[in-house]
Amino acid sequence: MADIIQLLPDHVANQIAAGEVVQRPASVVKELIENAVDAGATEIKLIVKDAGKTLIQVVDNGSGMSATDARLSFERHATSKIRSAEDLFQLGTKGFRGEALASIAAIAHVEMHTKLHHEEVGARIRIEGGKITEQEVAVTADGTSIAVKNLFFNIPARRNFLKSNQVELRHVIDEFQRVALAHPDIHFDMYHNGNDLFSLPASNYRQRVVNIFGNKTNEKLVPVGETTGVVKLSGFVYKPENARKSRGEQFFFVNNRFIKSPYLHHAVVSAFEGLIREQAHPGYFLYLEVNPATVDINIHPTKTEIKFDDEHTLYAILRSAIKHSLGQFNIAPVLDFDKDGGLDTPYDYKNKPVHVPTIEVDSDFNPFREEESQGNTFSSGHSQTGSGSGSGGGRPSWQQNARQGRPADWESLYVGLGDRDKSDTDHFSSVEIESGEVMGSEVRQSGMLFEESSGSEPSVTTYQLHKKYIVTTIKSGMVIIDQYRAHQRVLYEQFLRQMTVKEGISQQLLFPIVLYCSSSDVALLHELKDTLQFIGFAIDKLEGDEITITGIPASVSESEVSIILEQLIADFKDEIPDRSFSQTDRLAKSLSKTLAVRSGEILNEASQEALVNDLFACKEPNVSPFNRPTYITITVEDLDKKFL
C-alpha cells in the first residue's frame, strides 16, 4: 500500500491555524492591540471600517521593529516573548504563541509600517494571502502601524459566516474595551467609518470605567479590595439596585488579562444572594493579581480561559471580599446584636447639657373608686374630682384630667341620650333599602356590564387557568391558549403594521425621560431611531451617554421604557433571533417579547375575551413570532375517550 500521510503545505497549515486564532474581525483587533501593549505603547489608535470586514488598522507609538524582525514576525511560531518552555509559567505579556500575525496574513491583505525610535527610517511590508509581495525601506513614524484589509478574501465560506455589521462591531468594541479596561495608563482611541467612538485618556481604573460606560456609572460603583498571600483583589461591583436583566458589564482580569471564568462568576453571584431580584445579573470590574506560576493560560488559542492551581481559595476570597464591601459601604443590611440603637446620640444634642428626668406621681389616683354620681353635665364631674388633687380652682374636671393625665369622665357625656336615639329612629321608619336583586336587574337591563343569560348556559365564555392559560369553548370542544405567546403574536403583527404603514400612535410626555447608557449602546440606538419613531417612540436627543425620550407608544407605561430599551439593546447585540431577518422584523419581535403579558399575571374577563378575539384576528394565529404554538384544541371526542 502506498504511503498516504504527507506534510501540509504552509499556506494550508496557516489557514487551518487562522481558523483557531481568527474567527471574526474582533479576533484580529484583539491580537493587534495586545501586540501594541506588549510593545510598550502609551498611545494606541484603532481604525475600523465596515465593522472590520474592510479595514482594521492599529497604530501605536511602541518600540517598533527592525526590518529583519518585521519580516520574521509573520513566520509561524516566531515570537520575542519566550525562549524556553519554562517561560510559559512566568508570562508577563499578552501574546506568546507566535501565531497571530502569520494567521492574519494568511487570510487577508496586510500592510505594516514600523520603525525603531533611534532609527531614521523604517520598513514597509505588504503581504497577500500569506505571501510577501513587497518589502522596502520607508519613512514612517516611531512605532508600528498594521492595516488588515479584506478579511477572509480567500476563504469566502468563512466570510459568509460573519454576521451583520452591527453584531461584528459589537464584538470589536467588546475586545477594545477589555484591553482598555486592563490598561488605564494607556491612551486609547477608536474610530469606525470615520466616526470617533472612544477617546480614552490615560487615567486610573475608576475613571477608565466611567469614560467607557458613561458618567452615571460612577455613582453605581462600590470599590472592592483585598490582599492575601494567594491573590491581590481590587476593582468595583455595581450596587444591587443596578443589577440588570441581561448580562451587561461583567469583567474579570487576571494579571491584566481578560478572562472568562464561570466558577468565579458564581462566587460573585453568591455574594449578591438575597440582594438582587431573580434572574438579575450583577455588574463587576474585578482585577486579580496572582503568581504567574499558579495559573495556566496556555489552554485555549484565544487565551481567555485559564486554569488556576487553587480555585476554591480564590472562590472563598472573592465571595467574602465582595460581601465585606457591600456591608462596609452600607449596601447590604448588617445585623449587629451587640449595639443598642437607643444609645445613639443625635448630632443636635451632642453639645447640649444633660437634664435629669423628673417623675410626677398622682397619689390620689385609684382605678377601683366608684363614681359617686352619674350626672349629664360637666358640673357633676367637677364636684366629684374638684377636691381630689387640691389644685385647679374652678377648672372643669375634664380639663384637670387632661392636664393631670387622669382618665376623663367621658361616660357622663352620653347620659340621657338613649331616649333621644329611640325617638330619632322613628324618622327613618319609612326608608326602604334597595335589595341587590333590584339593582342587579336594573344594571342588566341597562346593558352596561352584563347581558342576562337566556338559558342554563353560563354567560362566561373564557376562563384563566393557573394564571397562564386561557380556556374558551368552541363548537367542537375547547381551546387552551398560552396567554404570553398569544399576546406576543398580537403585538408582533401590530408593531409590524405600524412600522410598515409608519403610523404609530405616540403619547407625548409632560416631563421627558432621560436615560444613560454606554456610547456603544447610543450608537446602536442611532441606527434604530427612525424605526422606533414609527411605533411611537419620540427620541429627542442621542448624544454621548444620554438619551432623551419625549414620547412613547400608547400601550407602554413610563416605568417600562428603560426595561424595553435595555432588552432591545441586548437583543440587537446578540442578534436575536437571526441575522437573516430584517431590522424591522427583529425590532418587532424584541418589543413583542418584552411587552407581552407574562405568565402569572391575572387577566379579568374582558381582557381574556379581548386577547382571544385579537389572536384569531391575526394573520398567523397558530404560532408565536418565535414559531412556538400559541394554542391547542381539545375536542369533545377527545374528552369522551378519557372516560372510557
XYZ file of C-alpha atoms in Angstrom:
644
model
C 0.000 0.000 0.000
C 1.368 3.427 -0.946
C 2.177 5.998 1.737
C -0.774 8.309 2.287
C 0.462 10.625 5.036
C 2.110 13.831 3.890
C 3.020 17.236 5.250
C 0.566 20.039 4.630
C 1.714 22.982 2.539
C 2.490 26.113 4.525
C -0.422 28.120 3.172
C -2.900 25.351 4.081
C -1.422 24.971 7.565
C -1.614 28.723 8.071
C -5.265 28.783 7.044
C -6.047 25.970 9.490
C -4.238 27.863 12.248
C -6.103 31.002 11.254
C -9.382 29.189 11.845
C -8.384 28.726 15.501
C -6.995 32.216 16.089
C -9.088 34.416 13.761
C -12.777 33.712 13.987
C -14.092 37.182 13.191
C -12.771 40.779 12.865
C -12.796 41.135 16.658
C -10.152 38.400 16.875
C -7.806 40.467 14.702
C -8.450 43.558 16.833
C -7.605 41.648 19.993
C -4.307 40.287 18.666
C -3.099 43.581 17.173
C -3.968 45.719 20.206
C -2.347 43.222 22.574
C 0.817 43.300 20.447
C 0.817 47.094 20.728
C 0.504 46.850 24.519
C 3.383 44.354 24.661
C 5.477 46.801 22.606
C 5.245 49.320 25.444
C 2.976 51.794 23.656
C 1.468 54.712 25.577
C -0.918 55.697 22.755
C -2.903 53.204 20.686
C -5.322 54.074 17.915
C -7.826 51.635 16.376
C -9.394 52.435 12.987
C -12.199 50.190 11.706
C -14.301 50.250 8.543
C -17.441 48.189 7.959
C -17.072 46.547 11.363
C -13.612 45.311 10.397
C -14.606 43.482 7.222
C -12.963 46.109 5.019
C -10.230 47.546 7.244
C -8.703 47.051 10.688
C -5.776 49.317 11.448
C -3.864 49.623 14.724
C -1.350 52.445 15.166
C 0.907 52.619 18.240
C 3.976 54.514 19.443
C 5.652 51.436 20.893
C 9.200 50.210 20.476
C 8.823 49.314 16.801
C 10.808 46.659 14.930
C 13.800 46.414 12.674
C 13.426 45.284 9.065
C 14.550 41.758 9.957
C 12.178 41.475 12.906
C 9.324 42.824 10.807
C 9.871 40.067 8.276
C 10.210 37.312 10.900
C 7.117 38.434 12.798
C 4.920 36.938 10.048
C 6.521 33.498 10.313
C 4.720 30.798 12.290
C 5.829 30.292 15.886
C 8.145 33.303 15.739
C 7.956 35.336 18.958
C 10.043 37.606 21.141
C 8.126 36.720 24.307
C 9.561 33.327 25.300
C 12.843 31.470 24.880
C 12.213 28.157 26.638
C 9.334 26.032 27.926
C 9.902 27.325 31.471
C 8.978 30.820 30.310
C 5.397 29.637 29.798
C 4.978 29.615 33.585
C 6.289 33.154 34.103
C 4.373 35.014 31.418
C 4.003 38.759 31.772
C 2.924 39.582 28.224
C -0.301 39.250 26.263
C 0.918 37.156 23.338
C 3.485 34.394 23.238
C 2.385 31.765 20.710
C 3.780 33.472 17.618
C 0.712 32.526 15.558
C -1.307 35.731 15.380
C 0.404 37.674 12.588
C 1.038 34.548 10.495
C -2.626 33.524 10.787
C -3.899 37.008 9.960
C -1.574 37.373 6.953
C -2.788 34.032 5.552
C -6.405 35.239 5.147
C -6.123 38.973 4.444
C -4.147 41.768 2.789
C -1.721 43.084 5.399
C 0.460 46.159 5.270
C 2.913 47.011 8.055
C 4.900 50.185 8.725
C 7.368 50.037 11.611
C 10.413 51.935 12.875
C 12.690 51.832 15.887
C 12.906 55.040 17.913
C 16.644 55.523 17.354
C 16.487 54.808 13.616
C 15.945 57.442 10.942
C 13.941 55.256 8.559
C 11.733 52.215 8.989
C 10.400 49.319 6.947
C 7.218 48.646 4.979
C 5.942 45.149 4.238
C 2.920 44.051 2.203
C 1.533 40.506 2.387
C -1.382 38.976 0.480
C -2.667 35.546 1.445
C 0.495 34.684 3.341
C 2.894 35.691 0.539
C 5.141 38.736 0.876
C 4.583 40.911 -2.190
C 6.638 43.942 -1.185
C 9.301 44.888 1.356
C 11.176 48.166 1.289
C 12.640 50.957 3.349
C 10.089 53.660 4.181
C 9.799 56.894 6.087
C 7.335 56.346 8.897
C 6.610 57.438 12.463
C 8.068 55.756 15.530
C 6.278 52.593 16.485
C 4.190 50.262 14.357
C 1.142 50.599 12.146
C -0.569 47.452 10.841
C -3.505 47.590 8.399
C -5.530 44.427 7.743
C -7.757 44.711 4.674
C -10.357 42.425 3.089
C -10.514 39.833 5.834
C -11.221 36.258 4.585
C -10.844 37.376 0.979
C -9.505 33.930 0.004
C -11.958 31.954 2.193
C -15.407 33.117 1.046
C -17.152 30.421 3.087
C -15.740 31.899 6.296
C -16.692 35.400 5.214
C -20.275 34.303 4.606
C -20.497 33.115 8.209
C -19.835 36.621 9.503
C -22.880 38.328 10.959
C -24.204 41.811 10.280
C -22.080 44.913 10.781
C -23.941 45.758 13.978
C -23.078 42.452 15.631
C -19.490 42.347 14.372
C -18.932 45.933 15.537
C -20.311 44.953 18.939
C -17.677 42.203 19.195
C -14.949 44.607 18.078
C -15.977 47.109 20.734
C -16.016 44.344 23.352
C -12.404 43.385 22.594
C -11.356 47.042 22.550
C -13.000 47.681 25.919
C -11.413 44.609 27.514
C -7.888 45.727 26.676
C -8.648 49.359 27.552
C -10.045 48.420 30.961
C -6.977 46.333 31.767
C -4.562 49.187 30.935
C -5.915 52.557 32.117
C -2.418 54.063 31.898
C -2.533 53.863 28.062
C -4.365 56.389 25.886
C -6.813 54.639 23.520
C -8.781 55.971 20.546
C -11.260 54.129 18.351
C -12.806 55.219 15.037
C -15.463 53.458 12.974
C -16.251 54.630 9.441
C -14.685 57.988 10.256
C -16.691 58.484 13.480
C -14.953 58.859 16.832
C -16.421 56.168 19.103
C -13.993 56.273 22.028
C -11.333 58.677 23.237
C -9.905 57.357 26.495
C -7.093 59.409 28.045
C -4.664 57.811 30.483
C -6.272 57.675 33.943
C -6.955 55.340 36.877
C -9.179 52.272 36.907
C -12.321 54.036 38.139
C -12.064 56.879 35.650
C -11.456 54.409 32.804
C -14.675 52.579 33.677
C -16.576 55.886 33.755
C -15.076 57.046 30.438
C -16.188 53.855 28.705
C -19.627 53.265 30.232
C -20.792 56.817 30.921
C -20.690 59.371 33.733
C -23.679 57.851 35.517
C -21.629 54.702 36.103
C -19.592 56.468 38.777
C -22.460 56.503 41.270
C -23.144 52.800 40.708
C -19.664 51.564 41.675
C -18.745 50.030 45.004
C -14.971 49.543 45.467
C -13.667 46.079 46.342
C -10.207 45.439 47.769
C -8.475 42.546 49.494
C -4.828 41.498 49.742
C -3.827 37.980 50.790
C -0.925 35.663 50.228
C -2.825 33.997 47.401
C -4.284 36.931 45.461
C -4.438 40.696 45.437
C -8.001 41.675 44.594
C -9.184 45.121 43.522
C -11.892 46.631 41.394
C -15.568 47.511 41.608
C -19.010 45.939 41.707
C -22.333 47.525 40.854
C -24.797 48.307 43.610
C -27.549 45.683 43.894
C -30.226 48.063 42.629
C -28.276 48.426 39.366
C -28.411 44.710 38.533
C -29.745 44.142 35.026
C -31.870 41.504 33.374
C -29.236 40.946 30.699
C -25.570 40.173 31.232
C -24.011 43.582 30.970
C -20.715 44.828 32.377
C -19.030 41.719 33.771
C -15.227 41.710 33.578
C -12.578 39.537 35.198
C -8.904 40.400 34.750
C -6.070 38.155 35.923
C -2.648 39.789 35.738
C -4.130 42.447 33.398
C -5.532 39.807 31.046
C -9.279 39.500 30.421
C -10.600 36.026 31.223
C -13.898 34.162 31.343
C -14.498 32.052 34.429
C -17.982 30.672 35.205
C -16.622 29.408 38.536
C -15.517 32.851 39.734
C -18.686 34.383 38.296
C -20.676 32.081 40.558
C -18.711 33.436 43.528
C -19.794 36.986 42.644
C -23.432 35.985 42.177
C -23.460 34.138 45.514
C -22.113 37.280 47.230
C -25.197 39.154 45.954
C -27.580 36.431 47.132
C -30.640 37.984 48.720
C -29.786 41.478 47.452
C -30.833 41.262 43.793
C -34.055 40.022 42.248
C -34.370 36.704 40.498
C -32.818 36.378 37.033
C -30.905 39.636 37.514
C -27.173 39.831 36.811
C -24.756 41.994 38.829
C -22.119 44.090 37.083
C -18.478 43.990 38.154
C -14.942 45.006 37.162
C -12.566 42.810 39.177
C -8.779 42.697 38.895
C -6.874 39.731 40.311
C -3.102 39.658 40.669
C -1.698 36.180 41.288
C 1.646 34.463 40.941
C 2.051 33.620 37.213
C 3.330 30.176 38.189
C -0.078 29.333 39.750
C -2.088 29.832 36.529
C -2.017 28.187 33.116
C -3.198 30.431 30.299
C -1.991 28.161 27.506
C -5.149 26.031 27.345
C -7.057 27.919 24.637
C -5.910 29.712 21.455
C -7.709 32.926 22.434
C -6.197 32.811 25.949
C -9.491 33.890 27.559
C -9.829 30.671 29.546
C -7.190 29.919 32.153
C -6.671 27.290 34.825
C -5.926 28.090 38.480
C -3.998 25.866 40.865
C -6.349 26.626 43.779
C -9.751 27.771 42.532
C -11.533 27.004 45.818
C -9.450 29.507 47.767
C -9.993 32.193 45.117
C -13.727 31.494 45.253
C -13.887 31.983 49.009
C -11.729 35.136 48.990
C -13.686 36.714 46.142
C -17.059 35.976 47.708
C -16.117 37.241 51.169
C -14.390 40.379 49.823
C -17.472 41.419 47.850
C -19.764 40.727 50.818
C -17.468 42.799 53.015
C -17.511 45.717 50.572
C -21.297 45.675 50.244
C -21.613 45.734 54.037
C -18.834 48.290 54.592
C -20.499 50.838 52.314
C -23.954 50.158 53.787
C -25.169 48.499 50.604
C -26.117 45.239 52.304
C -28.136 45.032 55.538
C -25.990 44.408 58.609
C -27.193 42.791 61.839
C -25.334 43.992 64.961
C -26.718 42.244 68.036
C -24.316 43.995 70.442
C -25.391 47.540 69.626
C -28.415 49.270 71.125
C -29.872 51.756 68.681
C -31.398 53.742 71.541
C -27.956 54.757 72.731
C -27.151 56.699 69.553
C -26.887 60.418 70.303
C -28.313 62.748 67.639
C -25.907 65.325 66.273
C -28.084 68.212 67.507
C -27.798 67.036 71.127
C -24.079 66.379 71.073
C -23.072 69.568 72.971
C -26.247 70.169 74.993
C -26.250 69.698 78.810
C -27.847 66.617 80.297
C -31.121 67.136 82.237
C -32.131 64.752 84.980
C -35.648 63.475 84.235
C -38.385 64.134 86.813
C -41.303 61.900 87.704
C -44.780 63.160 88.632
C -46.977 60.838 90.715
C -50.693 61.330 91.429
C -51.131 59.997 94.942
C -54.956 60.258 94.810
C -55.427 58.110 91.748
C -57.481 54.970 92.437
C -58.661 52.906 89.477
C -61.169 50.992 91.693
C -63.017 54.064 93.060
C -66.704 54.037 92.197
C -68.186 57.229 90.874
C -70.452 58.891 93.450
C -72.872 60.373 90.996
C -73.856 59.942 87.377
C -74.609 63.405 86.011
C -75.095 64.521 82.470
C -73.380 67.882 82.906
C -69.786 68.967 83.351
C -70.522 70.296 86.895
C -71.124 66.804 88.300
C -67.667 65.769 87.224
C -66.247 68.900 88.835
C -67.871 68.260 92.224
C -66.599 64.712 92.084
C -62.939 65.475 91.498
C -62.604 69.091 92.464
C -61.044 68.339 95.867
C -59.095 65.334 94.732
C -55.853 66.999 93.764
C -56.183 70.201 95.612
C -55.497 72.265 92.516
C -57.395 73.567 89.585
C -59.754 76.059 91.294
C -62.933 76.298 89.307
C -61.462 74.497 86.301
C -63.801 71.817 84.866
C -62.847 68.238 85.665
C -62.225 67.239 82.021
C -59.585 69.969 81.747
C -57.998 68.811 85.031
C -58.000 65.240 83.856
C -56.431 66.217 80.529
C -53.726 68.188 82.341
C -53.017 65.576 85.022
C -53.302 62.567 82.755
C -56.349 61.058 84.532
C -58.969 59.123 82.543
C -61.711 61.629 81.693
C -65.269 61.070 82.881
C -66.453 60.610 79.328
C -69.366 58.271 80.101
C -71.335 61.121 81.730
C -71.453 62.961 78.416
C -73.804 60.326 76.977
C -76.250 60.082 79.854
C -79.801 60.760 78.683
C -79.124 60.213 75.032
C -80.828 56.825 74.971
C -84.310 58.264 74.801
C -83.381 60.676 72.038
C -81.862 57.831 69.998
C -85.094 55.870 70.191
C -87.168 58.820 69.082
C -84.819 59.624 66.230
C -85.188 56.191 64.721
C -88.857 56.853 64.160
C -87.982 59.334 61.450
C -86.256 56.570 59.452
C -89.069 54.064 59.628
C -90.233 54.944 56.119
C -86.845 54.446 54.440
C -86.717 51.456 52.081
C -83.464 49.572 51.464
C -82.990 48.647 47.825
C -82.152 44.986 47.506
C -79.280 43.606 45.466
C -81.719 41.798 43.215
C -83.378 45.014 42.077
C -80.058 46.718 41.443
C -78.762 43.719 39.554
C -81.812 43.600 37.300
C -81.563 47.314 36.579
C -77.893 47.021 35.642
C -78.631 44.104 33.391
C -81.484 45.997 31.762
C -79.238 48.968 31.112
C -76.808 46.741 29.212
C -73.731 48.447 30.684
C -71.996 45.473 32.323
C -73.596 42.163 31.582
C -76.311 40.657 29.476
C -78.748 38.366 31.245
C -78.234 34.789 30.193
C -81.195 33.379 28.334
C -80.726 29.750 29.271
C -78.967 27.423 31.646
C -75.575 28.043 29.992
C -73.322 30.446 31.944
C -72.527 33.816 30.369
C -68.771 33.490 30.989
C -67.061 32.279 27.817
C -63.405 32.360 28.947
C -61.532 31.142 31.999
C -57.940 31.721 33.136
C -56.125 28.573 34.246
C -53.137 28.789 36.629
C -52.588 32.433 35.602
C -51.002 31.116 32.413
C -53.606 29.685 30.068
C -56.944 30.973 28.791
C -59.619 28.347 28.224
C -62.538 29.074 25.917
C -65.170 26.963 24.215
C -65.785 26.279 20.549
C -68.409 24.208 18.779
C -66.256 21.096 18.638
C -64.781 21.343 22.133
C -62.472 23.855 23.761
C -59.307 25.850 23.067
C -56.440 26.311 25.543
C -54.373 29.427 24.759
C -50.952 30.345 26.121
C -51.529 33.983 27.100
C -47.834 35.006 26.788
C -47.308 33.561 23.312
C -50.698 34.735 22.119
C -50.026 38.295 23.213
C -46.610 38.117 21.531
C -48.296 37.291 18.222
C -50.841 40.104 18.630
C -48.182 42.722 19.464
C -45.812 41.452 16.782
C -48.309 41.939 13.962
C -49.401 45.258 15.460
C -45.827 46.604 15.514
C -45.100 45.301 12.034
C -48.198 47.052 10.716
C -47.242 50.327 12.422
C -43.663 50.228 11.141
C -44.762 49.348 7.628
C -47.515 51.967 7.395
C -45.444 54.393 9.535
C -48.453 55.457 11.563
C -47.525 54.609 15.137
C -49.505 56.369 17.884
C -47.233 58.308 20.234
C -48.129 59.564 23.693
C -46.253 62.797 24.365
C -44.705 63.120 27.824
C -45.111 66.182 30.019
C -41.667 65.534 31.501
C -39.120 63.891 29.164
C -37.420 60.680 30.271
C -33.618 60.894 30.414
C -31.674 57.607 30.323
C -27.938 56.997 30.467
C -26.018 54.163 28.839
C -22.673 53.473 27.204
C -21.650 55.220 23.996
C -21.789 51.945 22.075
C -25.439 51.486 23.092
C -26.180 55.046 21.977
C -24.570 54.283 18.608
C -26.854 51.253 18.251
C -29.949 53.318 19.059
C -28.869 55.810 16.395
C -29.431 53.077 13.810
C -32.800 52.116 15.297
C -34.056 55.660 15.890
C -36.134 56.001 12.703
C -37.768 52.600 13.113
C -38.565 53.282 16.769
C -40.312 56.513 15.798
C -42.694 54.588 13.530
C -44.098 52.669 16.518
C -44.429 55.697 18.807
C -41.043 56.376 20.442
C -40.061 60.055 20.107
C -36.324 60.335 20.778
C -35.227 63.940 21.053
C -31.563 63.579 21.971
C -28.895 60.925 21.399
C -25.538 62.349 22.408
C -22.649 60.981 24.425
C -24.161 58.669 27.012
C -27.519 60.468 27.280
C -30.881 59.538 25.724
C -33.866 61.915 25.971
C -37.303 60.463 25.185
C -40.251 62.835 24.730
C -42.892 60.370 23.538
C -43.715 56.697 23.998
C -46.251 54.307 22.406
C -49.735 54.459 23.854
C -49.503 50.844 25.069
C -46.269 51.453 27.027
C -46.038 52.956 30.506
C -43.236 55.285 31.567
C -41.866 52.774 34.069
C -41.355 50.215 31.279
C -39.300 52.432 28.963
C -35.890 51.692 30.475
C -36.636 47.952 30.621
C -37.777 47.906 26.996
C -34.712 49.746 25.677
C -32.351 47.641 27.801
C -33.836 44.410 26.431
C -33.910 45.824 22.908
C -30.211 46.729 23.008
C -29.327 43.315 24.437
C -31.277 41.525 21.677
C -29.637 43.511 18.903
C -26.175 42.988 20.378
C -26.706 39.239 20.285
C -28.674 39.497 17.015
C -31.850 37.869 18.248
C -33.285 35.917 16.569
C -31.102 35.738 13.465
C -29.243 37.912 11.000
C -31.386 36.719 8.092
C -34.328 38.809 9.346
C -34.756 42.474 8.573
C -34.222 45.163 11.164
C -37.967 45.858 11.265
C -38.801 42.219 11.904
C -36.187 41.852 14.641
C -37.346 45.043 16.332
C -40.977 43.907 16.301
C -40.011 40.543 17.774
C -37.902 42.091 20.501
C -40.616 44.554 21.527
C -43.369 41.933 21.475
C -41.281 39.647 23.683
C -40.711 42.440 26.221
C -44.225 43.945 26.310
C -46.334 40.782 26.159
C -48.344 39.891 29.251
C -46.341 37.337 31.215
C -47.381 34.052 32.710
C -48.515 34.635 36.277
C -50.443 37.830 35.574
C -54.163 37.797 36.320
C -56.457 38.868 33.471
C -60.059 39.898 34.002
C -62.823 38.538 31.839
C -62.809 41.492 29.435
C -59.042 41.217 28.905
C -59.321 37.486 28.297
C -62.002 37.900 25.670
C -60.100 40.750 24.003
C -56.934 38.643 23.787
C -58.816 35.707 22.291
C -60.512 37.909 19.696
C -57.257 39.704 18.803
C -55.380 36.425 18.434
C -57.806 34.885 15.970
C -57.893 38.161 14.043
C -54.143 37.803 13.324
C -52.820 36.520 10.025
C -50.868 33.702 11.705
C -52.640 32.909 14.982
C -51.268 29.375 15.210
C -47.685 30.254 16.230
C -45.877 32.979 18.146
C -43.268 35.215 16.440
C -40.665 32.642 17.564
C -42.513 29.707 15.936
C -43.965 28.295 19.148
C -47.605 27.097 19.236
C -49.988 29.622 20.740
C -52.932 27.309 21.444
C -54.164 23.733 21.355
C -57.677 22.359 20.774
C -59.363 19.537 22.659
C -62.488 18.120 21.025
C -65.451 16.581 22.768
C -64.432 13.207 21.315
C -61.043 13.522 22.997
C -62.757 14.192 26.307
C -65.126 11.261 25.829
C -62.162 8.924 25.297
C -60.743 9.933 28.678
C -63.844 8.489 30.389
C -63.830 5.131 28.626
